mmCIF file of C-alpha atoms and ligand atoms in Angstrom:
data_model
loop_
_atom_site.group_PDB
_atom_site.id
_atom_site.type_symbol
_atom_site.label_atom_id
_atom_site.label_comp_id
_atom_site.label_asym_id
_atom_site.label_seq_id
_atom_site.Cartn_x
_atom_site.Cartn_y
_atom_site.Cartn_z
ATOM 1 C CA MET T 1 -3.695 24.465 19.097
ATOM 2 C CA GLU T 2 -1.772 21.306 19.795
ATOM 3 C CA ASN T 3 -0.093 20.230 16.662
ATOM 4 C CA THR T 4 -0.034 16.598 17.013
ATOM 5 C CA ILE T 5 -0.958 13.654 19.162
ATOM 6 C CA PHE T 6 2.135 11.664 18.251
ATOM 7 C CA SER T 7 5.546 13.016 18.585
ATOM 8 C CA PHE T 8 8.166 10.463 17.207
ATOM 9 C CA ARG T 9 11.573 10.560 18.863
ATOM 10 C CA GLN T 10 13.044 10.056 15.350
ATOM 11 C CA THR T 11 11.287 12.867 13.620
ATOM 12 C CA GLY T 12 13.902 15.380 14.519
ATOM 13 C CA GLN T 13 16.524 12.998 13.476
ATOM 14 C CA ILE T 14 14.855 12.666 10.164
ATOM 15 C CA PHE T 15 14.823 16.362 9.603
ATOM 16 C CA ARG T 16 18.323 16.733 10.723
ATOM 17 C CA MET T 17 19.312 14.435 7.962
ATOM 18 C CA ILE T 18 17.898 16.575 5.408
ATOM 19 C CA ASN T 19 20.158 19.710 4.385
ATOM 20 C CA ASP T 20 19.657 22.253 1.898
ATOM 21 C CA ASP T 21 21.345 20.319 -0.945
ATOM 22 C CA THR T 22 20.439 16.807 0.175
ATOM 23 C CA VAL T 23 19.081 14.858 -2.771
ATOM 24 C CA VAL T 24 16.124 12.834 -1.212
ATOM 25 C CA THR T 25 14.544 9.943 -3.053
ATOM 26 C CA LEU T 26 11.204 8.273 -1.636
ATOM 27 C CA VAL T 27 10.413 4.846 -2.713
ATOM 28 C CA SER T 28 7.521 2.345 -2.052
ATOM 29 C CA HIS T 29 6.345 -1.200 -2.696
ATOM 30 C CA THR T 30 5.592 -3.056 -5.889
ATOM 31 C CA HIS T 31 2.129 -2.766 -7.254
ATOM 32 C CA PRO T 32 1.742 0.463 -5.476
ATOM 33 C CA ASP T 33 -1.693 1.251 -3.769
ATOM 34 C CA GLY T 34 -3.278 4.503 -2.614
ATOM 35 C CA ASP T 35 -1.238 4.470 0.467
ATOM 36 C CA ALA T 36 2.190 3.947 -1.137
ATOM 37 C CA ILE T 37 1.574 6.607 -3.563
ATOM 38 C CA GLY T 38 -0.252 9.105 -1.310
ATOM 39 C CA SER T 39 2.429 8.940 1.354
ATOM 40 C CA THR T 40 5.599 9.044 -0.807
ATOM 41 C CA THR T 41 4.130 12.028 -3.124
ATOM 42 C CA ALA T 42 2.889 13.948 -0.078
ATOM 43 C CA PHE T 43 6.361 13.747 1.647
ATOM 44 C CA ALA T 44 7.989 14.505 -1.807
ATOM 45 C CA GLN T 45 5.727 17.581 -2.376
ATOM 46 C CA TRP T 46 6.309 18.739 1.112
ATOM 47 C CA LEU T 47 10.092 18.522 0.560
ATOM 48 C CA SER T 48 9.682 20.571 -2.810
ATOM 49 C CA TYR T 49 7.757 23.293 -1.107
ATOM 50 C CA THR T 50 10.493 23.703 1.394
ATOM 51 C CA CYS T 51 13.012 23.877 -1.524
ATOM 52 C CA HIS T 52 14.595 20.372 -1.418
ATOM 53 C CA ASP T 53 15.525 18.214 -4.329
ATOM 54 C CA ALA T 54 12.909 15.266 -3.830
ATOM 55 C CA ALA T 55 11.574 12.605 -6.210
ATOM 56 C CA VAL T 56 9.440 9.499 -5.968
ATOM 57 C CA VAL T 57 10.601 6.116 -7.383
ATOM 58 C CA LEU T 58 8.328 3.274 -7.675
ATOM 59 C CA PRO T 59 8.906 -0.290 -8.911
ATOM 60 C CA ASP T 60 5.811 -0.431 -11.000
ATOM 61 C CA ALA T 61 3.572 2.041 -12.731
ATOM 62 C CA VAL T 62 0.760 3.961 -10.992
ATOM 63 C CA PRO T 63 -2.605 2.463 -11.799
ATOM 64 C CA GLN T 64 -4.911 4.686 -13.916
ATOM 65 C CA SER T 65 -7.423 4.897 -11.074
ATOM 66 C CA LEU T 66 -4.704 6.421 -8.767
ATOM 67 C CA SER T 67 -3.069 8.604 -11.473
ATOM 68 C CA PHE T 68 -4.636 11.771 -9.963
ATOM 69 C CA LEU T 69 -2.048 11.417 -7.195
ATOM 70 C CA ASP T 70 0.740 11.996 -9.711
ATOM 71 C CA THR T 71 0.149 15.692 -9.971
ATOM 72 C CA GLY T 72 3.389 16.636 -11.726
ATOM 73 C CA PHE T 73 4.474 18.730 -8.893
ATOM 74 C CA THR T 74 7.503 16.464 -8.160
ATOM 75 C CA ASP T 75 8.996 13.882 -10.519
ATOM 76 C CA LEU T 76 7.479 10.266 -10.206
ATOM 77 C CA LEU T 77 9.659 7.759 -11.978
ATOM 78 C CA THR T 78 8.710 4.052 -12.357
ATOM 79 C CA TYR T 79 11.319 1.393 -12.767
ATOM 80 C CA ASP T 80 9.134 -0.680 -15.165
ATOM 81 C CA ARG T 81 8.915 2.249 -17.629
ATOM 82 C CA ASP T 82 12.067 4.228 -17.102
ATOM 83 C CA ARG T 83 14.887 2.148 -15.968
ATOM 84 C CA SER T 84 17.722 4.400 -16.817
ATOM 85 C CA ALA T 85 16.090 7.566 -15.234
ATOM 86 C CA VAL T 86 15.529 5.524 -12.096
ATOM 87 C CA GLU T 87 19.091 4.329 -12.074
ATOM 88 C CA SER T 88 20.630 7.757 -12.469
ATOM 89 C CA ARG T 89 18.373 9.167 -9.841
ATOM 90 C CA LEU T 90 19.163 6.540 -7.282
ATOM 91 C CA ALA T 91 22.835 7.013 -8.060
ATOM 92 C CA ARG T 92 22.746 10.485 -7.034
ATOM 93 C CA THR T 93 20.502 10.013 -4.102
ATOM 94 C CA ASP T 94 21.933 11.217 -0.704
ATOM 95 C CA LEU T 95 19.046 9.934 1.502
ATOM 96 C CA LEU T 96 16.539 7.347 0.726
ATOM 97 C CA ILE T 97 13.096 7.349 2.463
ATOM 98 C CA CYS T 98 11.351 3.940 2.305
ATOM 99 C CA MET T 99 7.465 4.242 2.866
ATOM 100 C CA ASP T 100 4.603 1.687 3.283
ATOM 101 C CA PHE T 101 6.729 -1.501 3.201
ATOM 102 C CA ASN T 102 8.701 -3.362 5.892
ATOM 103 C CA ALA T 103 11.699 -4.948 3.908
ATOM 104 C CA PHE T 104 13.437 -4.308 0.556
ATOM 105 C CA SER T 105 11.949 -7.553 -0.686
ATOM 106 C CA ARG T 106 8.705 -5.865 -1.083
ATOM 107 C CA ALA T 107 10.253 -3.555 -3.669
ATOM 108 C CA GLY T 108 10.114 -5.803 -6.491
ATOM 109 C CA ASP T 109 12.704 -5.444 -9.392
ATOM 110 C CA LEU T 110 14.233 -2.573 -7.269
ATOM 111 C CA CYS T 111 15.154 -4.791 -4.483
ATOM 112 C CA GLY T 112 18.826 -5.515 -5.471
ATOM 113 C CA ILE T 113 19.582 -1.835 -6.239
ATOM 114 C CA LEU T 114 17.987 -0.533 -3.068
ATOM 115 C CA CYS T 115 19.769 -3.169 -0.797
ATOM 116 C CA GLY T 116 23.054 -2.211 -2.559
ATOM 117 C CA MET T 117 22.778 1.524 -1.814
ATOM 118 C CA THR T 118 25.205 3.099 0.732
ATOM 119 C CA CYS T 119 23.507 6.329 1.559
ATOM 120 C CA PRO T 120 21.448 6.713 4.738
ATOM 121 C CA LYS T 121 18.097 4.960 4.658
ATOM 122 C CA ILE T 122 14.861 5.869 6.668
ATOM 123 C CA LEU T 123 11.995 3.500 7.048
ATOM 124 C CA ILE T 124 8.395 4.911 7.648
ATOM 125 C CA ASP T 125 5.915 2.182 7.799
ATOM 126 C CA HIS T 126 2.848 0.504 9.442
ATOM 127 C CA HIS T 127 3.438 -3.040 8.780
ATOM 128 C CA LEU T 128 4.356 -5.895 11.239
ATOM 129 C CA ASN T 129 7.837 -6.991 11.490
ATOM 130 C CA PRO T 130 9.894 -4.209 9.959
ATOM 131 C CA ASP T 131 13.522 -5.143 8.968
ATOM 132 C CA ARG T 132 15.147 -2.806 11.344
ATOM 133 C CA ASP T 133 18.699 -3.963 10.488
ATOM 134 C CA SER T 134 18.460 -2.637 6.818
ATOM 135 C CA PHE T 135 17.777 0.995 7.998
ATOM 136 C CA ASP T 136 19.420 3.808 9.742
ATOM 137 C CA VAL T 137 16.233 5.428 11.167
ATOM 138 C CA VAL T 138 13.057 3.343 11.572
ATOM 139 C CA ILE T 139 9.557 4.960 12.296
ATOM 140 C CA SER T 140 7.396 2.018 12.406
ATOM 141 C CA LYS T 141 3.909 2.002 14.174
ATOM 142 C CA THR T 142 1.453 -0.739 13.542
ATOM 143 C CA ASP T 143 -1.617 0.724 15.426
ATOM 144 C CA ILE T 144 -2.265 3.251 13.056
ATOM 145 C CA SER T 145 -4.460 3.538 9.822
ATOM 146 C CA SER T 146 -1.868 4.003 7.296
ATOM 147 C CA THR T 147 1.665 5.277 6.158
ATOM 148 C CA SER T 148 -0.092 8.398 5.090
ATOM 149 C CA GLU T 149 -1.393 9.001 8.564
ATOM 150 C CA LEU T 150 1.992 8.448 10.003
ATOM 151 C CA THR T 151 3.360 10.837 7.471
ATOM 152 C CA PHE T 152 0.800 13.520 8.430
ATOM 153 C CA TRP T 153 1.941 13.273 12.123
ATOM 154 C CA ILE T 154 5.499 13.360 11.071
ATOM 155 C CA LEU T 155 5.093 16.520 8.942
ATOM 156 C CA ALA T 156 2.863 18.039 11.717
ATOM 157 C CA ASN T 157 6.152 17.942 13.707
ATOM 158 C CA ALA T 158 8.446 19.245 10.884
ATOM 159 C CA PRO T 159 10.316 22.245 11.640
ATOM 160 C CA GLY T 160 8.742 25.485 10.759
ATOM 161 C CA MET T 161 5.183 24.051 10.660
ATOM 162 C CA LEU T 162 2.741 26.634 11.968
ATOM 163 C CA PRO T 163 0.725 25.519 15.163
ATOM 164 C CA ASP T 164 -2.578 25.357 13.248
ATOM 165 C CA LEU T 165 -0.828 23.409 10.299
ATOM 166 C CA GLY T 166 -1.859 26.322 8.117
ATOM 167 C CA ASN T 167 1.239 26.161 6.033
ATOM 168 C CA MET T 168 0.938 22.451 5.110
ATOM 169 C CA PRO T 169 0.401 22.593 1.284
ATOM 170 C CA HIS T 170 -2.919 21.714 -0.159
ATOM 171 C CA GLY T 171 -1.562 19.060 -2.407
ATOM 172 C CA VAL T 172 0.238 17.373 0.504
ATOM 173 C CA CYS T 173 -3.068 17.477 2.499
ATOM 174 C CA GLU T 174 -4.957 15.752 -0.382
ATOM 175 C CA ALA T 175 -2.528 13.180 -1.013
ATOM 176 C CA LEU T 176 -2.364 12.094 2.571
ATOM 177 C CA LEU T 177 -6.256 12.011 2.863
ATOM 178 C CA ALA T 178 -6.294 9.938 -0.168
ATOM 179 C CA GLY T 179 -3.741 7.499 1.133
ATOM 180 C CA MET T 180 -5.416 7.205 4.402
ATOM 181 C CA THR T 181 -8.954 6.753 2.881
ATOM 182 C CA THR T 182 -7.742 3.917 0.579
ATOM 183 C CA ASP T 183 -6.037 2.083 3.294
ATOM 184 C CA THR T 184 -8.964 2.251 5.662
ATOM 185 C CA ASN T 185 -11.564 1.453 2.802
ATOM 186 C CA ASN T 186 -13.126 4.738 3.519
ATOM 187 C CA PHE T 187 -12.856 4.497 7.373
ATOM 188 C CA ALA T 188 -14.143 0.958 7.396
ATOM 189 C CA ASN T 189 -11.103 -0.762 8.637
ATOM 190 C CA SER T 190 -7.999 0.170 10.837
ATOM 191 C CA VAL T 191 -9.327 3.356 12.078
ATOM 192 C CA TYR T 192 -8.164 4.886 15.305
ATOM 193 C CA PRO T 193 -8.925 7.968 17.243
ATOM 194 C CA SER T 194 -5.696 9.586 15.758
ATOM 195 C CA THR T 195 -7.163 8.832 12.267
ATOM 196 C CA PHE T 196 -10.233 10.803 12.950
ATOM 197 C CA ALA T 197 -8.108 13.455 14.468
ATOM 198 C CA MET T 198 -6.091 13.819 11.225
ATOM 199 C CA ALA T 199 -9.279 13.862 9.145
ATOM 200 C CA SER T 200 -10.662 16.587 11.397
ATOM 201 C CA LYS T 201 -7.467 18.611 11.008
ATOM 202 C CA LEU T 202 -7.341 18.187 7.268
ATOM 203 C CA LEU T 203 -11.207 19.172 6.831
ATOM 204 C CA ALA T 204 -10.344 22.199 8.940
ATOM 205 C CA LEU T 205 -7.515 23.269 6.531
ATOM 206 C CA GLY T 206 -10.026 23.162 3.896
ATOM 207 C CA VAL T 207 -9.331 19.966 2.085
ATOM 208 C CA ASP T 208 -12.025 18.954 -0.572
ATOM 209 C CA ARG T 209 -12.927 15.471 0.852
ATOM 210 C CA ASP T 210 -15.890 15.009 -1.665
ATOM 211 C CA GLY T 211 -13.548 15.652 -4.463
ATOM 212 C CA VAL T 212 -11.111 13.140 -3.200
ATOM 213 C CA LEU T 213 -13.634 10.539 -2.608
ATOM 214 C CA SER T 214 -14.974 11.168 -6.059
ATOM 215 C CA ARG T 215 -11.550 10.682 -7.775
ATOM 216 C CA ILE T 216 -11.074 7.494 -5.775
ATOM 217 C CA TYR T 217 -14.343 5.827 -5.956
ATOM 218 C CA ASN T 218 -16.477 7.442 -8.904
ATOM 219 C CA MET T 219 -13.915 7.304 -11.690
ATOM 220 C CA TYR T 220 -13.808 3.493 -12.671
ATOM 221 C CA ARG T 221 -14.463 2.027 -16.138
ATOM 222 C CA GLU T 222 -17.833 0.158 -16.648
ATOM 223 C CA ASN T 223 -15.652 -3.017 -17.428
ATOM 224 C CA ARG T 224 -14.354 -2.977 -13.712
ATOM 225 C CA LEU T 225 -17.921 -3.326 -12.235
ATOM 226 C CA ARG T 226 -18.899 -5.962 -14.917
ATOM 227 C CA LEU T 227 -15.699 -7.942 -13.878
ATOM 228 C CA MET T 228 -16.624 -7.559 -10.041
ATOM 229 C CA GLY T 229 -20.001 -8.978 -11.073
ATOM 230 C CA GLU T 230 -18.283 -12.076 -12.710
ATOM 231 C CA MET T 231 -15.940 -12.551 -9.649
ATOM 232 C CA LEU T 232 -18.747 -12.526 -7.293
ATOM 233 C CA THR T 233 -20.904 -14.873 -9.319
ATOM 234 C CA GLY T 234 -17.933 -17.417 -9.410
ATOM 235 C CA MET T 235 -16.920 -16.964 -5.885
ATOM 236 C CA LYS T 236 -16.354 -20.417 -4.131
ATOM 237 C CA ILE T 237 -17.291 -20.598 -0.400
ATOM 238 C CA LEU T 238 -14.896 -23.454 0.911
ATOM 239 C CA PRO T 239 -14.909 -25.201 4.329
ATOM 240 C CA HIS T 240 -14.258 -23.185 7.483
ATOM 241 C CA GLY T 241 -16.023 -20.064 6.094
ATOM 242 C CA VAL T 242 -13.259 -19.168 3.412
ATOM 243 C CA ALA T 243 -14.261 -17.298 0.348
ATOM 244 C CA CYS T 244 -12.062 -17.527 -2.784
ATOM 245 C CA MET T 245 -12.343 -15.646 -5.809
ATOM 246 C CA ILE T 246 -9.826 -16.154 -8.803
ATOM 247 C CA LEU T 247 -8.883 -13.965 -11.630
ATOM 248 C CA ASP T 248 -7.251 -15.745 -14.381
ATOM 249 C CA THR T 249 -5.572 -14.270 -17.628
ATOM 250 C CA ASP T 250 -8.555 -15.338 -19.818
ATOM 251 C CA THR T 251 -10.969 -13.261 -17.636
ATOM 252 C CA MET T 252 -8.513 -10.417 -17.690
ATOM 253 C CA GLU T 253 -8.547 -10.484 -21.411
ATOM 254 C CA LYS T 254 -12.264 -10.530 -21.482
ATOM 255 C CA TYR T 255 -12.498 -7.336 -19.667
ATOM 256 C CA ASP T 256 -9.380 -5.633 -21.091
ATOM 257 C CA PHE T 257 -8.104 -5.530 -17.446
ATOM 258 C CA ARG T 258 -5.987 -2.905 -16.326
ATOM 259 C CA ASP T 259 -3.539 -2.841 -13.259
ATOM 260 C CA GLY T 260 -5.450 -1.878 -9.971
ATOM 261 C CA GLU T 261 -8.906 -2.553 -11.419
ATOM 262 C CA SER T 262 -9.348 -5.426 -8.854
ATOM 263 C CA GLU T 263 -8.681 -3.159 -6.034
ATOM 264 C CA GLY T 264 -11.133 -3.823 -3.212
ATOM 265 C CA PHE T 265 -12.783 -6.990 -4.458
ATOM 266 C CA VAL T 266 -11.292 -9.039 -1.822
ATOM 267 C CA ASN T 267 -13.162 -7.041 0.906
ATOM 268 C CA MET T 268 -16.716 -7.989 -0.456
ATOM 269 C CA PRO T 269 -17.136 -11.575 0.568
ATOM 270 C CA LEU T 270 -16.591 -10.606 4.272
ATOM 271 C CA ALA T 271 -20.141 -9.056 3.953
ATOM 272 C CA ILE T 272 -21.485 -12.740 4.182
ATOM 273 C CA ALA T 273 -22.321 -13.657 7.818
ATOM 274 C CA ASP T 274 -20.298 -16.983 7.744
ATOM 275 C CA VAL T 275 -17.299 -15.979 5.932
ATOM 276 C CA ARG T 276 -14.293 -15.594 8.315
ATOM 277 C CA MET T 277 -11.702 -15.106 5.503
ATOM 278 C CA SER T 278 -11.644 -13.898 2.094
ATOM 279 C CA ILE T 279 -8.957 -14.946 -0.574
ATOM 280 C CA PHE T 280 -8.427 -13.320 -4.036
ATOM 281 C CA LEU T 281 -6.138 -14.516 -6.467
ATOM 282 C CA LYS T 282 -4.801 -12.758 -9.599
ATOM 283 C CA ALA T 283 -2.821 -14.237 -12.236
ATOM 284 C CA ASP T 284 0.743 -12.700 -12.653
ATOM 285 C CA ARG T 285 4.022 -13.941 -14.271
ATOM 286 C CA ASP T 286 4.739 -17.283 -12.833
ATOM 287 C CA TYR T 287 2.560 -17.049 -9.848
ATOM 288 C CA TRP T 288 -0.780 -16.081 -8.271
ATOM 289 C CA ARG T 289 -0.805 -12.680 -6.605
ATOM 290 C CA VAL T 290 -2.844 -13.441 -3.176
ATOM 291 C CA SER T 291 -4.766 -11.036 -1.252
ATOM 292 C CA VAL T 292 -6.106 -12.070 2.195
ATOM 293 C CA ARG T 293 -8.739 -10.388 4.247
ATOM 294 C CA SER T 294 -10.167 -11.709 7.703
ATOM 295 C CA LYS T 295 -12.755 -10.817 10.344
ATOM 296 C CA ALA T 296 -11.383 -10.094 13.960
ATOM 297 C CA GLY T 297 -10.154 -13.373 15.595
ATOM 298 C CA THR T 298 -8.621 -14.733 12.305
ATOM 299 C CA SER T 299 -5.134 -13.754 11.281
ATOM 300 C CA ALA T 300 -4.834 -12.893 7.596
ATOM 301 C CA ASN T 301 -1.159 -12.002 8.364
ATOM 302 C CA LEU T 302 -0.347 -15.572 9.770
ATOM 303 C CA CYS T 303 -2.128 -17.333 6.983
ATOM 304 C CA ALA T 304 -0.398 -15.186 4.284
ATOM 305 C CA LYS T 305 2.994 -15.777 6.235
ATOM 306 C CA THR T 306 2.543 -19.541 6.598
ATOM 307 C CA TYR T 307 1.035 -20.481 3.334
ATOM 308 C CA PHE T 308 1.544 -17.689 0.729
ATOM 309 C CA ASN T 309 4.998 -16.455 1.024
ATOM 310 C CA GLY T 310 3.880 -13.049 2.342
ATOM 311 C CA GLY T 311 2.446 -11.079 5.290
ATOM 312 C CA GLY T 312 1.027 -7.763 6.039
ATOM 313 C CA HIS T 313 -1.496 -6.645 8.801
ATOM 314 C CA GLU T 314 -3.553 -8.838 11.107
ATOM 315 C CA GLN T 315 -6.926 -8.410 8.971
ATOM 316 C CA ALA T 316 -5.225 -7.595 5.608
ATOM 317 C CA ALA T 317 -2.343 -9.369 3.954
ATOM 318 C CA GLY T 318 -0.817 -10.685 0.819
ATOM 319 C CA GLY T 319 1.624 -13.006 -0.851
ATOM 320 C CA LYS T 320 2.203 -15.163 -3.848
ATOM 321 C CA ILE T 321 1.485 -18.737 -4.777
ATOM 322 C CA PHE T 322 4.038 -19.958 -7.469
ATOM 323 C CA TYR T 323 2.279 -22.097 -10.091
ATOM 324 C CA SER T 324 4.937 -24.732 -9.380
ATOM 325 C CA GLU T 325 3.755 -24.777 -5.786
ATOM 326 C CA ALA T 326 0.011 -25.249 -6.803
ATOM 327 C CA GLY T 327 0.960 -28.078 -9.289
ATOM 328 C CA ASP T 328 0.219 -25.937 -12.313
ATOM 329 C CA GLY T 329 -1.145 -22.660 -13.280
ATOM 330 C CA THR T 330 -4.752 -23.659 -13.726
ATOM 331 C CA VAL T 331 -7.608 -22.251 -11.597
ATOM 332 C CA GLN T 332 -8.530 -25.744 -10.459
ATOM 333 C CA SER T 333 -5.145 -26.402 -9.027
ATOM 334 C CA ALA T 334 -5.082 -23.166 -7.242
ATOM 335 C CA LEU T 335 -8.550 -23.805 -5.697
ATOM 336 C CA ARG T 336 -7.181 -27.197 -4.338
ATOM 337 C CA PHE T 337 -4.187 -25.332 -2.995
ATOM 338 C CA ILE T 338 -6.263 -22.734 -1.272
ATOM 339 C CA GLU T 339 -8.652 -25.338 0.129
ATOM 340 C CA LYS T 340 -5.724 -27.639 1.577
ATOM 341 C CA ALA T 341 -3.865 -24.500 3.059
ATOM 342 C CA THR T 342 -6.834 -23.075 4.667
ATOM 343 C CA ASP T 343 -8.129 -26.467 6.093
ATOM 344 C CA GLU T 344 -4.659 -27.042 7.569
ATOM 345 C CA PHE T 345 -4.620 -23.284 8.825
ATOM 346 C CA PHE T 346 -8.241 -23.515 10.617
ATOM 347 C CA SER T 347 -7.455 -27.166 11.861
ATOM 348 C CA ARG T 348 -4.281 -25.870 13.691
ATOM 349 C CA ILE T 349 -5.804 -22.747 15.521
HETATM 350 P P1 5GP Z 401 -3.242 -6.318 -0.796
HETATM 351 O O1 5GP Z 401 -3.954 -7.420 -0.628
HETATM 352 O O2 5GP Z 401 -4.122 -4.991 -0.859
HETATM 353 O O3 5GP Z 401 -2.324 -6.243 -2.025
HETATM 354 O O4 5GP Z 401 -2.319 -6.235 0.359
HETATM 355 C C1 5GP Z 401 -2.712 -6.297 1.641
HETATM 356 C C2 5GP Z 401 -1.694 -5.984 2.590
HETATM 357 O O5 5GP Z 401 -0.714 -7.178 2.552
HETATM 358 C C3 5GP Z 401 -0.629 -4.669 2.248
HETATM 359 O O6 5GP Z 401 -0.439 -4.097 3.591
HETATM 360 C C4 5GP Z 401 0.423 -5.445 1.734
HETATM 361 O O7 5GP Z 401 1.606 -4.432 2.057
HETATM 362 C C5 5GP Z 401 0.584 -6.586 2.370
HETATM 363 N N1 5GP Z 401 1.272 -7.433 1.335
HETATM 364 C C6 5GP Z 401 0.741 -7.841 0.011
HETATM 365 N N2 5GP Z 401 1.446 -8.490 -0.723
HETATM 366 C C7 5GP Z 401 2.552 -8.984 0.229
HETATM 367 C C8 5GP Z 401 3.612 -9.728 -0.180
HETATM 368 O O8 5GP Z 401 3.941 -10.294 -1.143
HETATM 369 N N3 5GP Z 401 4.514 -9.930 0.957
HETATM 370 C C9 5GP Z 401 4.169 -9.354 2.291
HETATM 371 N N4 5GP Z 401 5.017 -9.343 3.185
HETATM 372 N N5 5GP Z 401 3.178 -8.364 2.438
HETATM 373 C C10 5GP Z 401 2.354 -8.300 1.397
HETATM 374 MN MN1 MN Z 402 -0.410 1.179 3.837
#
């Protein structure tokens, strides 16, 4: 049986950089999502199974809804909770593997430390415009569903992998399936022939997809659905087919909001025929966190890059609007900012 439909020139290079005593640390982006956590924990588990010292380091905590991915099989340290453990782990790291982000600026408060590390650095990512100069080896592929899928094909090429992938550990398979599922919104977006091939191989290996889906989608708190209702009721439809929903701190308090609970809200307004782009704002420290989704023909990436200090993929991007840019931190000023930015964006294209 053919192992893989991709073989990356750099795959051999990666595995040659990992010796028996290499201390490997896998890192991902701020506010980690299913793909960030799935891809890093999967790679770390695979390294542990093959008797390597591997751990995952993330800038922020794993949201409760994704905590099932932290199986305890390998260490998962978060900088917001355990600064000294993260700092000592990074200090003794021989190889840094950065996953699901394209530049160190996406690593939040870890950015300075990671940039300053002198050990070899590998990037494994699927976002546009990777910062190639900051890494020794770059595996970047944008026409793929997720970093978890990319990791699947890399591991399928790992030394010692059996032709039928029968020795890919079960935990690795589940984490990769979960990461791909969340990034494609359960096979709704960014799905390629290779994505179905990956899913097919994982099912053949006996992965419990129903169990994975149930842990991702059927374990929310009631409050999340009540909040979703309030967001959809308050949704504004702006000119040019732009839908906008805003989650401010008062509403967060009302629903005792937990990190990660607004995941997926931004996709919903695209169900409206006339909506071309959906924007979701969530209050953060001194800025609004922005999520942008668009239908084919409209670039969420360009809009996020031009107006929201961010970027991402063509149809799914994100960024920030600092309260000072919008005038102040009120919902009204944020809405005016979005209306002006999107009016300019759609008038230009
Ligand atoms: P989400 O809306 O789910 O937070 O993010 C959607 C996509 O945009 C993700 O692929 C994410 O990596 C990217 N993204 C989110 N926030 C930012 C940001 O602040 N800067 C950049 N460059 N990309 C972002
Ligand atoms: Mn991703």
